[in-house]
XYZ file of N, CA and C in Angstrom:
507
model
N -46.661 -31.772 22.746
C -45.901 -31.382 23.904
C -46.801 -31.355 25.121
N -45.979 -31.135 26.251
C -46.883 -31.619 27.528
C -47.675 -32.617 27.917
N -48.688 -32.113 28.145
C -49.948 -33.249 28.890
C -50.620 -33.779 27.978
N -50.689 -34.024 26.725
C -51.916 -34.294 26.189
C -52.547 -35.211 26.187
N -51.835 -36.723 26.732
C -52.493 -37.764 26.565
C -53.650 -37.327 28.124
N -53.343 -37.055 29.186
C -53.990 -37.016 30.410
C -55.286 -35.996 30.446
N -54.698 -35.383 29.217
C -56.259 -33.908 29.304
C -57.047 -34.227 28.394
N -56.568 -35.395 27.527
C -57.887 -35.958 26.882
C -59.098 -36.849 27.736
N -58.258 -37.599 28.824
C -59.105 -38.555 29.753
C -59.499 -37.081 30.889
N -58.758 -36.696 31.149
C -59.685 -35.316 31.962
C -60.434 -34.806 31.990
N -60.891 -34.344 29.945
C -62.046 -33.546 30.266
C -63.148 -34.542 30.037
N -62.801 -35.495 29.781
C -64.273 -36.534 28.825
C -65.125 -36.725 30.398
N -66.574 -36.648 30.309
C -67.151 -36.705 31.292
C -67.197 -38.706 32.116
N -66.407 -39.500 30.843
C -66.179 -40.531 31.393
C -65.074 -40.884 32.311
N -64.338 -40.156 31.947
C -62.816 -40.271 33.158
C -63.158 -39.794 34.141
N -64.199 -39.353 34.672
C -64.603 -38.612 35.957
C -65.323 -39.752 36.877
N -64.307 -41.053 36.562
C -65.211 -41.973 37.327
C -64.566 -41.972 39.136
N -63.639 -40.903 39.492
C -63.563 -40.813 40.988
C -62.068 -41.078 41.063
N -61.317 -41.703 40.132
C -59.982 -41.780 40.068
C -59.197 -40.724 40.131
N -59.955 -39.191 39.231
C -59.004 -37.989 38.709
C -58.838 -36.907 40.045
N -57.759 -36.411 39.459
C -57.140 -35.450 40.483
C -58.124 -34.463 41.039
N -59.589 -34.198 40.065
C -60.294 -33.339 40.203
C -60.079 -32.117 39.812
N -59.013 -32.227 39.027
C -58.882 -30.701 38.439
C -58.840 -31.145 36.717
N -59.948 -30.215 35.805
C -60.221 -30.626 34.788
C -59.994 -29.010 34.622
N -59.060 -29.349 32.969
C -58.953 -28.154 32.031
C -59.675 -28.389 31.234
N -60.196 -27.001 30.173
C -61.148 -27.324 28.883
C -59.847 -27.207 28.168
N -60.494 -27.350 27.041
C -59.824 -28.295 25.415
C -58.580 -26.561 25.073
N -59.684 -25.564 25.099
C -59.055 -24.776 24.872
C -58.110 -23.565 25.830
N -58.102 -24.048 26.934
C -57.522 -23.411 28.204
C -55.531 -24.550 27.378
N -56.210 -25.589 27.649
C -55.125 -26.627 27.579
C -54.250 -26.361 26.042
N -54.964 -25.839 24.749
C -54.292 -25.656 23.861
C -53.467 -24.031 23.963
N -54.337 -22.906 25.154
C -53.483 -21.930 25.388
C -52.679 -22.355 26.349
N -52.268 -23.084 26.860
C -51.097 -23.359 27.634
C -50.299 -23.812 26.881
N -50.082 -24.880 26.303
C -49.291 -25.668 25.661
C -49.121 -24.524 24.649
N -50.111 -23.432 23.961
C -49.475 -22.415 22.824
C -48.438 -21.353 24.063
N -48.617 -21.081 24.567
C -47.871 -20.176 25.662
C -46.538 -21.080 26.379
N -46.862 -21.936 26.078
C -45.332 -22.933 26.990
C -44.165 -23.042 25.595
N -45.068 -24.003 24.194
C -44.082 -23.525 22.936
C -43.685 -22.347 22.882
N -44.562 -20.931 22.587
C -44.300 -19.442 22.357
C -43.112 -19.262 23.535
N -43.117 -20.103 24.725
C -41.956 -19.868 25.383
C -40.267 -20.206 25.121
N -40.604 -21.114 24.639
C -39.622 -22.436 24.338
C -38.803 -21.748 22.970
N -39.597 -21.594 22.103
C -39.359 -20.107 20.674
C -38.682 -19.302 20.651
N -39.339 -18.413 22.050
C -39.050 -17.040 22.733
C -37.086 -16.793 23.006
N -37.242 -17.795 23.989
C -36.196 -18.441 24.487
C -34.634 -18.730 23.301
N -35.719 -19.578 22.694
C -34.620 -19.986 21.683
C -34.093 -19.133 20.477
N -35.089 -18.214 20.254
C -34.289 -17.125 19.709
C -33.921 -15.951 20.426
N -34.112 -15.704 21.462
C -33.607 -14.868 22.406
C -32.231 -15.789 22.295
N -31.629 -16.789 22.994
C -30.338 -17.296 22.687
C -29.448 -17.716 20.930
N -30.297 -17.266 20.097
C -29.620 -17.337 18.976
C -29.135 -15.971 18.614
N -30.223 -14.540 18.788
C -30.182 -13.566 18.448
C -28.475 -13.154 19.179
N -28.531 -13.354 20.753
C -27.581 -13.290 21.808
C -26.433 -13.911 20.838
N -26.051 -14.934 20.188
C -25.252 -16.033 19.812
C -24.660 -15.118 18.380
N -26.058 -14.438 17.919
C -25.513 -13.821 16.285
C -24.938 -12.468 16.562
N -25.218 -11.827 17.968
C -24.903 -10.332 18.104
C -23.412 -10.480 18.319
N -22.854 -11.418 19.169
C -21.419 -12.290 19.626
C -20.760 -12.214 18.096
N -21.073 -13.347 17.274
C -20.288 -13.103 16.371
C -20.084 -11.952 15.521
N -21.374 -11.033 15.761
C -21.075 -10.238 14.651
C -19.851 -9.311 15.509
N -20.153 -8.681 16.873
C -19.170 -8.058 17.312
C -17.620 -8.335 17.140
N -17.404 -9.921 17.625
C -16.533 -10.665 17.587
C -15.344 -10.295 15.495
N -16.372 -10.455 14.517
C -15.986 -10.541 13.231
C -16.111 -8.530 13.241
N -16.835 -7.523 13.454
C -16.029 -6.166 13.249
C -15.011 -6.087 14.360
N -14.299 -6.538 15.409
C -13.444 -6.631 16.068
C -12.662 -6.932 15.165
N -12.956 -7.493 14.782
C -11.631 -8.715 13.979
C -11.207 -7.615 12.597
N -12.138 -7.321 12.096
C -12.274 -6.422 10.631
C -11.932 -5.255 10.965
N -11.881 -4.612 12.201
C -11.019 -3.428 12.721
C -9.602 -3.774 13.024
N -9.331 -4.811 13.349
C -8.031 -5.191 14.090
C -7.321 -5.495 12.496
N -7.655 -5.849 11.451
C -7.309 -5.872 10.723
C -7.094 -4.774 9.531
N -8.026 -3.827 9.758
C -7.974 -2.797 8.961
C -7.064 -1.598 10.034
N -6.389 -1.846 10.968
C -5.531 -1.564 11.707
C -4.009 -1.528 11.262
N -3.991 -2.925 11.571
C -2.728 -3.445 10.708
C -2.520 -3.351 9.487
N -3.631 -3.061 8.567
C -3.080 -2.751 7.160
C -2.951 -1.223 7.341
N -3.393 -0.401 8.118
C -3.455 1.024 8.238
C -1.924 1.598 8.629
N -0.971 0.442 9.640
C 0.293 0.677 10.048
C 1.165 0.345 8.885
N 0.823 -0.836 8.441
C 1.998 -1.775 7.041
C 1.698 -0.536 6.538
N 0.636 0.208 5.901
C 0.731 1.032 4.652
C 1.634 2.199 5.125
N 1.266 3.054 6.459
C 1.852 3.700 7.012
C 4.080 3.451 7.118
N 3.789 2.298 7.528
C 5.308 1.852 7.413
C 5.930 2.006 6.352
N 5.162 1.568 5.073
C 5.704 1.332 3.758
C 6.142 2.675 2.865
N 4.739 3.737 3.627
C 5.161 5.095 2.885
C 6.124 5.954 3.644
N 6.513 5.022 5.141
C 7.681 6.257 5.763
C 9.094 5.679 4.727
N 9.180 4.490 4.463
C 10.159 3.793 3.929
C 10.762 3.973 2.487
N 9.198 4.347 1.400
C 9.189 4.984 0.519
C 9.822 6.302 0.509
N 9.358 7.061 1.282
C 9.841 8.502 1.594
C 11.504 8.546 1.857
N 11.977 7.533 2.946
C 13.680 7.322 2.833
C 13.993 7.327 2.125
N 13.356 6.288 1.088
C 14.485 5.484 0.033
C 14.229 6.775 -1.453
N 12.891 7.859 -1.141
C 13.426 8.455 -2.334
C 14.136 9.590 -1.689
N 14.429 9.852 -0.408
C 14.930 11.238 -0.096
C 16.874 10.375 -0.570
N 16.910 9.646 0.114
C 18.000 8.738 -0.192
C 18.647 8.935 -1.685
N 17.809 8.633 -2.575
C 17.714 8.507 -3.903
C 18.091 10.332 -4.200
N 17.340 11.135 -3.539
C 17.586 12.510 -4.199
C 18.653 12.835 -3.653
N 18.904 12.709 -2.574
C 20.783 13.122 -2.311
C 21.447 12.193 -3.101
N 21.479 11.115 -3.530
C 22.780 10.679 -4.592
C 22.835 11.316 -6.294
N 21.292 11.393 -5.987
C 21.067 12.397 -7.855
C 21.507 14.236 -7.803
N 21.394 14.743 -6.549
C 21.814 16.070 -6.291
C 23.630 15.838 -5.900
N 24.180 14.956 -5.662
C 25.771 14.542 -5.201
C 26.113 14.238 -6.936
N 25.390 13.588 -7.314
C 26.211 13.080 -9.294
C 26.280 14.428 -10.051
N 24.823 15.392 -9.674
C 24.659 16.474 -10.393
C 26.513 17.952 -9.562
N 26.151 17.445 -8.264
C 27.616 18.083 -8.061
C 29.063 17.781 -8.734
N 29.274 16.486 -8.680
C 29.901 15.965 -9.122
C 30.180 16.595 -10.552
N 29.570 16.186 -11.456
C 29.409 16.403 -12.510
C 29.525 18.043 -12.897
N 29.088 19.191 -11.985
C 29.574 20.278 -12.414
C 31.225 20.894 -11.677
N 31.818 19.861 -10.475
C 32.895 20.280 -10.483
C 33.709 19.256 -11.976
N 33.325 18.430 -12.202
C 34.196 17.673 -13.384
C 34.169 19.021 -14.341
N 33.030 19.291 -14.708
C 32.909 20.491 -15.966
C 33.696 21.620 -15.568
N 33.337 22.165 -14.147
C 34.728 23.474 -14.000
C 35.914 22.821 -14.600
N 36.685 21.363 -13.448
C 37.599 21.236 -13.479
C 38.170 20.713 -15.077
N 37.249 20.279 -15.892
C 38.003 19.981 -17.394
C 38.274 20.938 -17.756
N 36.723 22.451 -17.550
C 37.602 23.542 -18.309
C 39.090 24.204 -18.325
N 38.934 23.796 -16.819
C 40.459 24.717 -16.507
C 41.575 23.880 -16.741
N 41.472 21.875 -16.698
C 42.480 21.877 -17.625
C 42.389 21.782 -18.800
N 41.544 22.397 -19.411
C 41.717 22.758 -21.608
C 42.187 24.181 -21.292
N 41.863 24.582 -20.471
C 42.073 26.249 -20.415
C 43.861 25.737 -19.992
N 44.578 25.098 -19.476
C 46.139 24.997 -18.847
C 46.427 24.550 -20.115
N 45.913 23.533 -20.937
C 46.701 22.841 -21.769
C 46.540 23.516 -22.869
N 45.354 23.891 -23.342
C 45.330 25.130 -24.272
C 46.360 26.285 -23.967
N 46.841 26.998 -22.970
C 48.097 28.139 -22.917
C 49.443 27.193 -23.324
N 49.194 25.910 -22.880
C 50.513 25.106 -22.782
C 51.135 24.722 -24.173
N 49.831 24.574 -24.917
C 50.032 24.457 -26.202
C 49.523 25.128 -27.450
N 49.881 26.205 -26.782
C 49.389 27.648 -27.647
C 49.936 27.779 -29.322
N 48.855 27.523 -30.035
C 49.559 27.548 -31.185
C 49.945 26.429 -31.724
N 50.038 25.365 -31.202
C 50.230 24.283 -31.835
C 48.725 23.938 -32.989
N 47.880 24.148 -32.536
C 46.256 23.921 -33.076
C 45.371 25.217 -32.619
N 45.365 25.908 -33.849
C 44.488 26.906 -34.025
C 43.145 26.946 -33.829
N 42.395 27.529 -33.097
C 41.159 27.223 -32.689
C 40.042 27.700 -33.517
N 40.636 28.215 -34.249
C 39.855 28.823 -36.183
C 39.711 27.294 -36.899
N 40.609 26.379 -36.575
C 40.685 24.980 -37.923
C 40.130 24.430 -37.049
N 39.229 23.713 -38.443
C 38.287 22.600 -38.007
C 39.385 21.627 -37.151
N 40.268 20.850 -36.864
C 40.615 20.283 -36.094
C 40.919 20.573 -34.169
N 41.100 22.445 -34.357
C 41.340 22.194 -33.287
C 39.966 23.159 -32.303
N 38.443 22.789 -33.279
C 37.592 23.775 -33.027
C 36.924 23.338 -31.656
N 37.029 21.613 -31.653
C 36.287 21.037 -30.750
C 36.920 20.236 -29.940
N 38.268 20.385 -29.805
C 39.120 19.868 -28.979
C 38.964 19.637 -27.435
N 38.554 21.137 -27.022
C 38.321 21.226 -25.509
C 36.695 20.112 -25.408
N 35.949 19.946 -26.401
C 34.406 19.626 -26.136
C 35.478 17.738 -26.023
N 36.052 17.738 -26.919
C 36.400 16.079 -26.844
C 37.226 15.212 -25.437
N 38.071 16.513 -25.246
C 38.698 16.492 -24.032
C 37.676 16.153 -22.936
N 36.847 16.846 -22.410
C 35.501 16.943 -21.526
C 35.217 15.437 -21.376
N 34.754 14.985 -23.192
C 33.897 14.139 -23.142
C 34.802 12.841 -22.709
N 36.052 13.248 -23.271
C 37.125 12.082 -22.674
C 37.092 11.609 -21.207
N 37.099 12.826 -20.799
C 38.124 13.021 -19.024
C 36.289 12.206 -18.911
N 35.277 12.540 -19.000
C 33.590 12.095 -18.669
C 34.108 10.503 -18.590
N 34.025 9.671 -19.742
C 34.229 8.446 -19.823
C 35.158 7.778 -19.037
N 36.171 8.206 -19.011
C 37.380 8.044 -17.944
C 36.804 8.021 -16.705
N 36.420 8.558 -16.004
C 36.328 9.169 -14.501
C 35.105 8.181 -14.101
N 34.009 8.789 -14.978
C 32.671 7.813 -14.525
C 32.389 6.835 -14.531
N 31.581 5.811 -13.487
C 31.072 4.395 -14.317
C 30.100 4.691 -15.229
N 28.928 5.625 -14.741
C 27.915 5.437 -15.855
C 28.473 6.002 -17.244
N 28.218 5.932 -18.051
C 28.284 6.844 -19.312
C 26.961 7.471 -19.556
N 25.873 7.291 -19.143
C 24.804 8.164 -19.264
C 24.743 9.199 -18.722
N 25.876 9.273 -17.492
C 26.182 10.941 -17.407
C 26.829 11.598 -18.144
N 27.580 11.108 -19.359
C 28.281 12.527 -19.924
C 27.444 12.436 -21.340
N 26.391 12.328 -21.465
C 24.996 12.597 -22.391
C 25.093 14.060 -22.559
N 25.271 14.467 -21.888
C 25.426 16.442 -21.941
C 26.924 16.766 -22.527
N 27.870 16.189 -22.701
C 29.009 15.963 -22.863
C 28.764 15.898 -24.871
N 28.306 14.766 -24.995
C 28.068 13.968 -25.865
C 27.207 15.112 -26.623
N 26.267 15.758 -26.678
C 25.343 16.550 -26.930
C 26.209 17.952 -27.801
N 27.231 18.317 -26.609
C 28.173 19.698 -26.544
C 28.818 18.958 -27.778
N 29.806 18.258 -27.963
C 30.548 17.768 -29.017
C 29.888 17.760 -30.541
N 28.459 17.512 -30.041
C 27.936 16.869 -31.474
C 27.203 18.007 -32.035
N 27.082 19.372 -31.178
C 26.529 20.534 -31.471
C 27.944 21.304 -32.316
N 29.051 21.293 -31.647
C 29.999 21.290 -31.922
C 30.708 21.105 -33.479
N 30.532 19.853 -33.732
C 30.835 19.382 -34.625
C 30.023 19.428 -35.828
N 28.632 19.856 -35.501
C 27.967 20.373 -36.500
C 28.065 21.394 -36.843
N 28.193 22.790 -35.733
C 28.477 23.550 -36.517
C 30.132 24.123 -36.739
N 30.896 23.275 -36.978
C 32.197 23.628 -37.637
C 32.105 22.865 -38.648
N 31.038 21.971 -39.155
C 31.007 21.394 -40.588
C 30.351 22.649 -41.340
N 29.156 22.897 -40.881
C 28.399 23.931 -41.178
C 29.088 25.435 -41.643
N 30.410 25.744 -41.257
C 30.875 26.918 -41.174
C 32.226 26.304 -42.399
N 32.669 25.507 -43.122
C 33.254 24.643 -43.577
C 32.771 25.191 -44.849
């Protein structure tokens, strides 16, 4: 780099035949320049890379915040939505559970009407007419509802029922 072909004829005491500029560097003045002009050139050039890597890195946690942002809202969104859909969910399971205990008043009271109505026709001592009102229930259940997995409690009463009037048999 630089001068070197000219500072070789410079310093030799033969190039001093009256042609030269008159200004002569030594060997080693000329290799600290040229080391101080590279060390510049170096300097420089990683001074503009360092500049170039600090850019991207800012640039990429910008980016890795802006993104851990948006997943911070989606998640946020997802658990207000969650939260609807089970509060949602618990008012239709607290509305079936209503449901389901006016059905139970209201069967009792009609086994309790049809029982006075038909007083005596079926003794509630004989096994036939021990579990009548439990079958009735489970009837009017199947009838009324779509699911049938609600009258499981229904189903339960009958079969407790029916065991023990075999049992007492």
């Amino acid at each position: 780099m630089g001068n070197r072909s000219s500072n070789a004829s410079s310093t030799s005491p033969e190039g001093q035949d009256g042609g030269g500029s008159g200004l002569y560097l030594t060997p080693e003045l000329q290799a600290k320049i040229n080391s101080d002009f590279d060390s510049h050139i170096i300097q420089s050039e990683w001074d503009e890379y360092r500049k170039l890597h600090l850019q991207r890195h800012q640039q990429r946690e910008t980016s890795s915040s802006l993104r851990h942002e948006e997943v911070r809202q989606q998640t946020e969104a997802l658990r207000s939505r969650a939260k609807q859909v089970h509060d949602r969910l618990d008012e239709m399971v607290d509305a079936a559970k209503g449901r389901l205990v006016d059905l139970e008043v209201e069967v009792g009271h009609d086994v309790d009407r049809l029982g006075r109505k038909f007083e005596g026709s079926l003794s509630a001592t004989t096994p036939e007419g021990k579990c009548l009102d439990v079958r009735a229930e489970l009837s009017n259940c199947y009838n009324t509802l779509r699911d049938g997995g609600e009258c499981q409690i229904f189903v339960q009463k009958l079969d407790k029922c029916v065991t023990e009037a075999l049992a007492s048999l």
